[in-house]
XYZ file of C-alpha atoms in Angstrom:
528
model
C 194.898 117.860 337.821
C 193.405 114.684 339.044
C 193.645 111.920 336.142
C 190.828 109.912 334.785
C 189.693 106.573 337.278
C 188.604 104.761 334.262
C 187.422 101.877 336.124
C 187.142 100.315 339.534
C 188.722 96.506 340.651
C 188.256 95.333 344.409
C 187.563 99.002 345.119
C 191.243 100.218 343.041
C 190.860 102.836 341.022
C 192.977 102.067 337.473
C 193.830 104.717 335.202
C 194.671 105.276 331.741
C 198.213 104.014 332.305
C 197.019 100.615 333.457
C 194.830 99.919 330.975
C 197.853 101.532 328.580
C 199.886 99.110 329.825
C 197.767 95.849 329.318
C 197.709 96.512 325.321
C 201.237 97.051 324.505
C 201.387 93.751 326.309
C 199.901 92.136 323.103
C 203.191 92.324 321.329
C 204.248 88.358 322.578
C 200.547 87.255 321.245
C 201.573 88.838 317.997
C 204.838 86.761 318.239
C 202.835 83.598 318.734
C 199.833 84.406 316.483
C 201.596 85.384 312.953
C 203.713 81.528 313.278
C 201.063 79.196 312.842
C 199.845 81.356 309.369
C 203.393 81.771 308.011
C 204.043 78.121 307.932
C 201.239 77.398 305.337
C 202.143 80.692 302.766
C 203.285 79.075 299.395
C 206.159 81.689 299.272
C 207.792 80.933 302.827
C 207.691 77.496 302.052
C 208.719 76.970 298.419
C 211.994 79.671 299.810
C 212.790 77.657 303.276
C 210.718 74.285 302.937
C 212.281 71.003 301.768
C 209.621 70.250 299.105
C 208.730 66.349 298.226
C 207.780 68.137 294.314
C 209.821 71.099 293.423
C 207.379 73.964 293.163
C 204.522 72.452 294.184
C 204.225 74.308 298.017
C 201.341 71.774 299.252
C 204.525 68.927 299.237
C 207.029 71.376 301.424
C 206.996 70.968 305.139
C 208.836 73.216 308.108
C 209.369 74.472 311.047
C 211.309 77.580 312.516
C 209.422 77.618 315.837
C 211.693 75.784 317.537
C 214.214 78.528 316.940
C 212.187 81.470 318.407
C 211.463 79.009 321.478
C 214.952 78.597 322.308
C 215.354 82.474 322.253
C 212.513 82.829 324.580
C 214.123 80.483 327.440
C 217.080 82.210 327.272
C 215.317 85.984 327.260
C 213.259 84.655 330.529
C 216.660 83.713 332.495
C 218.008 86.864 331.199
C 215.278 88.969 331.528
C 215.217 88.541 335.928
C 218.999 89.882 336.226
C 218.172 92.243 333.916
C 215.057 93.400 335.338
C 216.598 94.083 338.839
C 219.083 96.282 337.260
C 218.129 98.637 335.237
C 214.161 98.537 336.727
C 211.816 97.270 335.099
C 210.103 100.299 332.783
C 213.921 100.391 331.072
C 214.370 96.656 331.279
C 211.183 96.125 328.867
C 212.412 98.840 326.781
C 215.882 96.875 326.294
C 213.643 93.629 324.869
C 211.964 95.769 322.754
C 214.967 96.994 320.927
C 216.575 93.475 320.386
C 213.283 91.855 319.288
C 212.742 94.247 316.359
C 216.784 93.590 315.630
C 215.508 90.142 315.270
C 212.517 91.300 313.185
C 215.093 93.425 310.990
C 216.835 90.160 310.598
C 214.001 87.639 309.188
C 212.569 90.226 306.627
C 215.718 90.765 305.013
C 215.745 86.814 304.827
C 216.503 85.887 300.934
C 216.960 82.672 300.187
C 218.557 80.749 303.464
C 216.303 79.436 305.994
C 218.994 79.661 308.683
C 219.511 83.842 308.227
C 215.258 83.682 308.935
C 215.927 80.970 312.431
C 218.371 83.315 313.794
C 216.275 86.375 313.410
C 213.720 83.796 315.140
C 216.269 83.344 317.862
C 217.075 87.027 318.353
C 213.470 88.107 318.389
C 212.608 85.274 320.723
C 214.656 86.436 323.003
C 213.427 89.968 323.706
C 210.510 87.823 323.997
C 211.391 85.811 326.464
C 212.806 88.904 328.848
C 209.249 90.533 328.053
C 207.416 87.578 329.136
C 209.805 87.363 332.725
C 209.532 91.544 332.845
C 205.924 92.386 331.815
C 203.898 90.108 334.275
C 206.296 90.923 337.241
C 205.598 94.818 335.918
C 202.059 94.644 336.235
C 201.775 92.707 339.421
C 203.365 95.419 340.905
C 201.614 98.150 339.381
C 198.464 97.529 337.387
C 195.477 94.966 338.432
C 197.013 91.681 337.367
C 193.538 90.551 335.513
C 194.353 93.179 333.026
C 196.113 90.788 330.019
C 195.405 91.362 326.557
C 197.897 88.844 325.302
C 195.456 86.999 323.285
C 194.236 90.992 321.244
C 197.812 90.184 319.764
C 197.526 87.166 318.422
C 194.020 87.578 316.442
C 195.555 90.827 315.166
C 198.426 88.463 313.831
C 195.763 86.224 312.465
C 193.736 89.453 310.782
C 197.014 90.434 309.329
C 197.766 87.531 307.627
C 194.531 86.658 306.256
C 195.218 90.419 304.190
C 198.563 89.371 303.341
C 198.375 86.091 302.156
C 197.610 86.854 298.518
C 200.650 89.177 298.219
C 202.819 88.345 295.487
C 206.265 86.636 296.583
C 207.681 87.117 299.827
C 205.208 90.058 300.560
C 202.742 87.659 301.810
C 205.381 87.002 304.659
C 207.643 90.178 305.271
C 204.369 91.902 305.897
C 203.128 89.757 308.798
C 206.465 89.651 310.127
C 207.540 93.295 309.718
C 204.348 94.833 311.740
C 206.181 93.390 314.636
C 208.031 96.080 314.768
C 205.392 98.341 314.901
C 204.287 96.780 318.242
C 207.894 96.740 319.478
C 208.100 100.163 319.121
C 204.789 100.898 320.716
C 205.733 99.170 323.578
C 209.313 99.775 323.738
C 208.788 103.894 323.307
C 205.561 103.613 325.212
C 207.316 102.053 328.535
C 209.388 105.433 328.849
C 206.436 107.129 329.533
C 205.026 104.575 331.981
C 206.145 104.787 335.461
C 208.594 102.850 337.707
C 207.233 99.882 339.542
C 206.452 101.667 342.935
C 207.843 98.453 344.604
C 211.417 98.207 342.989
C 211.844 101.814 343.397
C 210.462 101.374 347.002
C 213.243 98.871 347.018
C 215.808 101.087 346.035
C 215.136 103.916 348.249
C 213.584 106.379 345.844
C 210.009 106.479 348.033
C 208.457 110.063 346.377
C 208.487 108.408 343.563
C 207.111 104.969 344.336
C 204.264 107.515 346.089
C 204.008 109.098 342.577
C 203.651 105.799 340.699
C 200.705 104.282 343.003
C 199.004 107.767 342.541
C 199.315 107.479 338.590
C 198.431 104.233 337.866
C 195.600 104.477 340.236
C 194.567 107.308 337.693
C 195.548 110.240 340.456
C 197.515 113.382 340.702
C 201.152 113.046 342.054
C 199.381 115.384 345.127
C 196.710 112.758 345.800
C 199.612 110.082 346.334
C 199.441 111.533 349.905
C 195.641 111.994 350.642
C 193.867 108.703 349.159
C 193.327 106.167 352.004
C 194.108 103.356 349.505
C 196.963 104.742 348.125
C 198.369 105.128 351.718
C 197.564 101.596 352.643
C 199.585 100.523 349.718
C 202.235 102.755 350.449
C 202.733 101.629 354.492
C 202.380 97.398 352.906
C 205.607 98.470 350.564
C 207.158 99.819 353.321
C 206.661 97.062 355.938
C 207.606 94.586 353.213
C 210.793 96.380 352.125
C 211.979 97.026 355.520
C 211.653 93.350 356.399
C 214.004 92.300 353.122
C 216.146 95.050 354.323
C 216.910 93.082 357.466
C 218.124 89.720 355.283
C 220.329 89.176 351.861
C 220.146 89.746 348.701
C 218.751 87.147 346.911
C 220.826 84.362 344.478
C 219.596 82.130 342.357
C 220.410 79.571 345.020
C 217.845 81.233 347.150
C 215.181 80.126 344.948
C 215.334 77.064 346.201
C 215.737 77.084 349.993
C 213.687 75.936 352.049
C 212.889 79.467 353.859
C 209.422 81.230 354.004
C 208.270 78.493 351.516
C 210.725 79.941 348.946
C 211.381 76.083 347.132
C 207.963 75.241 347.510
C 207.003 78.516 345.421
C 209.273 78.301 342.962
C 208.407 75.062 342.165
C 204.876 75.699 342.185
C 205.635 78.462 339.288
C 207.764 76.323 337.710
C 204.450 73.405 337.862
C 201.989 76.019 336.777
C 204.204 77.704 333.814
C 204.910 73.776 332.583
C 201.153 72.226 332.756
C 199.959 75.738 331.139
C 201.541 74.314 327.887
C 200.790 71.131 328.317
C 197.216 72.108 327.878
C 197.649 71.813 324.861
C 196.990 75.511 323.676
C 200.236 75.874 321.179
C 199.147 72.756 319.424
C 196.065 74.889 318.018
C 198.493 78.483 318.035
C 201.441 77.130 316.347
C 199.792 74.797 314.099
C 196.026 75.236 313.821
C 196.398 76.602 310.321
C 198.186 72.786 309.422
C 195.381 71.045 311.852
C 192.454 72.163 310.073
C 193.863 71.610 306.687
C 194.278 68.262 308.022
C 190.483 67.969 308.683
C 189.151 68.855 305.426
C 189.027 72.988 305.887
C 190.016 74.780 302.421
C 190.382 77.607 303.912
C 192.495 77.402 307.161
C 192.905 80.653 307.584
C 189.725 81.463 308.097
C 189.291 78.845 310.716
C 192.359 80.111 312.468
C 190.585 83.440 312.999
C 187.432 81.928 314.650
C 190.053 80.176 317.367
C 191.736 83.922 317.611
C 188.663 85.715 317.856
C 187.251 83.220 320.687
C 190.213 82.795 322.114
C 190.123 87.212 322.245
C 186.378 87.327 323.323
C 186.899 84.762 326.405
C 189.496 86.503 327.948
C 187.325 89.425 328.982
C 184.884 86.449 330.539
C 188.768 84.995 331.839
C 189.074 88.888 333.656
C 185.673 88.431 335.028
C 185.983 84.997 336.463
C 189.333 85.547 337.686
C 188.278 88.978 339.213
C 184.889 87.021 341.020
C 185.776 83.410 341.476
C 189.320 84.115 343.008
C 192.220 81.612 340.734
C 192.449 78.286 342.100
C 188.389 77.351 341.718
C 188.333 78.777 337.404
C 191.802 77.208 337.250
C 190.717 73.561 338.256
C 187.365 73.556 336.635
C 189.368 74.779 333.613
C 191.243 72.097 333.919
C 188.301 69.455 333.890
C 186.755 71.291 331.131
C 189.308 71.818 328.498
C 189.971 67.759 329.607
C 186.633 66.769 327.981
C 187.072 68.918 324.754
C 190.442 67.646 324.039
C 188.981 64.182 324.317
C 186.334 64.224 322.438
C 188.804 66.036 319.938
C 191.206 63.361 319.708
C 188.121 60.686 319.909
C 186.729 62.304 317.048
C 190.021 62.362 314.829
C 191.110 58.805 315.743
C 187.510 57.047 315.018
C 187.507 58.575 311.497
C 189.605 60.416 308.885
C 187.929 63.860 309.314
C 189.146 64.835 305.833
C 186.665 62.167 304.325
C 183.835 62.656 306.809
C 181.843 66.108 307.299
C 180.750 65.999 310.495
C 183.526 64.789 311.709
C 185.746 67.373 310.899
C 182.567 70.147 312.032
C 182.688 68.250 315.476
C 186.870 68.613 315.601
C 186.379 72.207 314.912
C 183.816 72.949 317.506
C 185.418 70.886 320.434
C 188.656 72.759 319.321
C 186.398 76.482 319.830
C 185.231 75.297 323.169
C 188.513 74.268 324.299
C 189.795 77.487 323.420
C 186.795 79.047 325.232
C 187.576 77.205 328.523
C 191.580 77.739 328.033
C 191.400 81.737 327.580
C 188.798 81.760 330.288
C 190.982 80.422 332.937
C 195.062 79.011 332.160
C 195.835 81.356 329.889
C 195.073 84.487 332.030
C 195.114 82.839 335.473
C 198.778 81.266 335.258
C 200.637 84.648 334.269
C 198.670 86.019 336.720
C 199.384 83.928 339.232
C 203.408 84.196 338.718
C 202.853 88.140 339.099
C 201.336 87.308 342.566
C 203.150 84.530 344.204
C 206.463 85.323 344.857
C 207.780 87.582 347.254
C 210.070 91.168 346.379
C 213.121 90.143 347.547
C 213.516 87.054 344.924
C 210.249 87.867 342.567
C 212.412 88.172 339.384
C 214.545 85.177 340.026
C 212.323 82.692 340.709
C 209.625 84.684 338.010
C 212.441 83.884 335.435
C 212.570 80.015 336.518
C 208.431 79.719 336.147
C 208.666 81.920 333.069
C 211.577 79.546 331.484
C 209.783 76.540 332.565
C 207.192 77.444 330.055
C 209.193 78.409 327.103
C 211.075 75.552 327.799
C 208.222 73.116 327.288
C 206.808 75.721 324.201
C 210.270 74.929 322.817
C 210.059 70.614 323.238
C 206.416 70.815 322.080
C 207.038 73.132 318.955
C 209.950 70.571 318.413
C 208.655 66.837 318.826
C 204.987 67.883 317.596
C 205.791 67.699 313.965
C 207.170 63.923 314.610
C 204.367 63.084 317.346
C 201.508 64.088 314.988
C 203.036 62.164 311.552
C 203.199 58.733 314.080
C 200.179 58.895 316.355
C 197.772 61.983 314.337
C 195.021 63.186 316.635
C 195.685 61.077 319.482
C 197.781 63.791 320.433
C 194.739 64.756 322.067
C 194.594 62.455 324.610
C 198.060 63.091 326.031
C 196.859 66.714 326.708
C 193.645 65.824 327.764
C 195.781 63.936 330.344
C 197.803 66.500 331.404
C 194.446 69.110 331.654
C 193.559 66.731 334.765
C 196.519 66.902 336.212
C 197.122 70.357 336.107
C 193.922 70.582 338.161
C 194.797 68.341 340.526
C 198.261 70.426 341.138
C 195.646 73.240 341.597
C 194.049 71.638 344.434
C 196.571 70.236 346.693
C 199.450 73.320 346.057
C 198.099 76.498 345.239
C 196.894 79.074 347.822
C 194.343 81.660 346.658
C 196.125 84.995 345.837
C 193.026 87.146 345.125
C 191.965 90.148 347.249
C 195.097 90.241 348.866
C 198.143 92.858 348.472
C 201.633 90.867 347.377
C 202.868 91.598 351.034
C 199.858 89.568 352.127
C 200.222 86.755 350.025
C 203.908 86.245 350.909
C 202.566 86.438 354.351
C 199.804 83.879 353.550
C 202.251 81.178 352.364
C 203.991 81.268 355.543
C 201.181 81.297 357.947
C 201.552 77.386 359.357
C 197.517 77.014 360.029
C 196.788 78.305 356.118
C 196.444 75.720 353.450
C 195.793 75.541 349.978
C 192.188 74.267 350.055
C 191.231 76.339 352.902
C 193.281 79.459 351.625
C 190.024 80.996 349.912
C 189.155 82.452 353.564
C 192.466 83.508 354.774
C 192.634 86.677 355.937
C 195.561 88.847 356.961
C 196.001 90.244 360.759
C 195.064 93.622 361.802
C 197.071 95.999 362.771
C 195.992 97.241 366.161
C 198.981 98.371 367.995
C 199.391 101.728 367.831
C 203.307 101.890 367.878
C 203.546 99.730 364.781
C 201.488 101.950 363.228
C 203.364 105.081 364.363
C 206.698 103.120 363.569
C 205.909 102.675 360.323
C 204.263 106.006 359.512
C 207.893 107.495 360.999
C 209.840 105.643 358.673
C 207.512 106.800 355.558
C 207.858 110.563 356.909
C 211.499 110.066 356.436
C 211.970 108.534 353.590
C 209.632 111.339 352.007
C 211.804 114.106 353.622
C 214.970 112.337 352.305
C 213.874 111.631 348.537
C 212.934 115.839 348.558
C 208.888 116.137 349.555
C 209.416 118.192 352.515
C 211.499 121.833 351.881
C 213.536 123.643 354.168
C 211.125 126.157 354.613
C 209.065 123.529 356.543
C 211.367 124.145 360.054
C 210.829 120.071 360.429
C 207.380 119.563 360.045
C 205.676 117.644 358.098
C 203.873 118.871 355.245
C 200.588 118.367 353.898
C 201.096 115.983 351.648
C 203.093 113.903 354.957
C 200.571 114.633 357.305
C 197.998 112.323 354.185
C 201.020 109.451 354.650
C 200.727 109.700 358.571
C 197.158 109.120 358.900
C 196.002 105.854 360.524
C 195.957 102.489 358.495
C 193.081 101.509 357.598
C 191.949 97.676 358.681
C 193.014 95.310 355.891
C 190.250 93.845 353.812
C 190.683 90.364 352.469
């Protein structure tokens, strides 16, 4: 029976299990949301907090974010190795299980803070190999636009608005303890997703990369062999595979060589993943619920919600823009606009106390919104998307890891210096992101090719095409393929790979079946 297309992108049909897929994702939002609310709570802080007045919580002040950052750095290193191993469905499974240990861990917290940082660092770390597995997952299965990251953390935000006026450490467990909830959504949930088609492509097992296309493209494990998308796909992850065939397996080292544009990648991701906290967007995560207090706002919380629920709303205007404007042009305007917000932000704050001034603190609030607007409109989407597309198969979780640790590892020196930067230089914090806004879309410009449209075989074959460049990439297209014998070579090499893996019975006397005779039609002409 032929599944449900649910909806249409670039002419892909995506199923239930893509869309599936793109909400258990929320679980490292949740991570990130529930933070910034659980450092205000009088009972976490009158436990854990060094207090200037015994008892009195509005004189404690602390910080376990740092911990969970660490974790996260170390899961994304992990997470690559790991990934290539067991495949990726299992991989994210794995995570799962050791980020609700470290869940397990920080509710049972009594009385010492450090029990409640290493629960932090345990958790963080199934993080960290979620946030290196799940975008390399979906890049090679579901529609990389589809990100619902940010659902997670308003939910965290939601939750602890209920929980806040729980007596004693209920106010805290609570928030914290749903995470395991959405660890075991996603953890049992990726069992009954299937393989990427691409690493089992890559490790031989070719009825069932057939089988995955078909599903996530919402059709029957027959139709794998009859849809004229599905067998375009199909002959791209063979061509691609049978070219990595012919070279090493990738190190670490490999990362950074010089061949196919390999360095110049890696860095790239490693750019991207770095300036995408630098915007600035953690200072408003991690401690908007401190920020606004700051500015006069009795209640914080409620504040915090507003940011979560824009930040929410936007990203379905992020999957639009992303979807219709290709990455590099919402990336750079992004850029310039979450640049102006975050200056008139800091200008605000630094020309008068907003806690003794109104409409100062109003002003704060609202360039904060439309910051967030522009930020989950464009970066916050477009970066993880971007690390899903760029790399090629042979080396994708390697240097995926390196991008993805590159970002953690600034998440981890933000969450740490902030604290200190804010008490000497207060809201002119701003202007150092504002700063780095620009720059990010200037890297934009001058280094990143457009990825959209194009297949991940495509774009590796973009980066190395000597007359493509990054401002001109936009209306690249990929070559034809007119010669019949390629075609025939390649459709030979899919026949046998499906009569290996089991598709073709002996009954059959050597001929193709069906189902092969859907693989061997022509390929279509490639469509930019």
């Amino acid at each position: 029976m032929c599944m449900l297309r649910i909806v249409h992108v670039k002419g892909v049909p995506i199923g239930g299990v893509s869309i599936g897929l793109a909400m258990l994702a929320s679980m490292g939002g949740y991570d990130t949301g529930q933070i910034s609310n659980i450092l205000i709570m009088d009972d976490f802080l009158l436990r854990f907090a060094p207090c200037g007045t015994p008892g009195v919580p509005s004189t404690c002040h602390f910080s376990i974010v740092r911990e969970g950052t660490i974790g996260t750095l170390l899961g994304a290193l992990v997470g690559a190795p790991l990934a290539d191993t067991l495949g990726r469905r299992r991989a994210m499974s794995l995570e799962c299980l050791i980020f609700s240990l470290g869940v397990i861990i920080q509710i049972t917290t009594g009385v010492h803070w450090y029990q409640f940082a290493v629960g932090r660092l345990i958790s963080g770390f199934g993080v960290g190999g979620l946030s290196a597995a799940v975008p390399m997952y979906q890049a090679e299965t579901a529609p990389a636009s589809i990100l619902f990251i940010t659902f997670g953390i308003l939910v965290a935000y939601l939750i602890s608005l209920g929980t806040r006026d729980l007596a004693g450490a209920q106010s805290w467990r609570v928030v914290v303890g749903i995470g395991l909830i959405w660890s075991g959504i996603l953890g049992f949930g990726m069992l009954a997703m299937p393989e990427s088609p691409r690493w089992s492509a890559a490790h031989g097992h070719w009825e069932q990369c057939a089988q995955a296309v078909a599903r996530i493209s919402g059709l029957s494990k027959h139709q794998a062999h009859e849809d004229p998308v599905i067998q375009q796909e199909l002959r791209e992850i063979q061509r691609q595979v049978d070219y990595e065939n012919t070279i090493e397996k990738s190190t670490w080292l490999d990362c950074f060589k010089a061949h196919r544009k390999t360095r110049y990648r890696t860095l790239l991701g490693m750019a991207l993943q770095s300036l995408q906290q630098l915007t600035g967007a953690n200072y408003f995560f991690y401690y908007g619920a401190s920020i606004f207090q700051s500015v006069g706002i009795q209640d914080s919380f409620v504040t915090q919600i507003i940011l979560g629920a824009v930040n929410f709303g936007c990203t379905f205007l992020g999957l639009y823009i992303m979807e219709r404007f290709g990455r590099r042009t919402p990336l750079m305007l992004g850029g310039i606009w979450q640049s102006l917000w975050l200056f008139v932000f800091a200008a605000a704050g630094t020309a008068q106390n907003p806690s003794e001034n109104k409409n100062i603190g109003i002003l704060m609030i609202l360039a904060a919104c439309l910051f967030i607007l522009g930020y989950a409109s464009t970066w916050a989407p477009g970066v993880w998307i971007i690390i899903g597309e760029t790399f090629p198969t042979r080396s994708r979780a390697k240097q995926g890891a390196i991008a993805t640790a590159s970002n953690w590892l600034w998440n981890f020196l933000l969450a740490f210096f902030t604290p200190f930067i804010v008490k000497a230089i207060a809201f002119r914090y701003g202007f150092f992101f504002a700063a780095c806004n620009l720059a990010g879309a200037v890297v934009v410009f001058f280094f990143l090719y457009e990825p959209a449209g194009l297949s991940l075989e495509n774009v590796d074959n973009m980066y190395n095409d000597p007359t493509a460049k990054p401002w001109t990439s936009r209306d690249w297209k990929p070559a034809e393929m007119t010669e019949d014998a390629s075609v025939k070579g390649t459709e030979g090499r899919l026949e046998n790979s499906l009569k290996t893996s089991g598709t073709a019975s002996s009954e059959d006397n050597g001929k193709p079946t069906v189902q092969q005779e859907g693989m061997m039609k022509r390929t279509p002409s490639y469509v930019a």
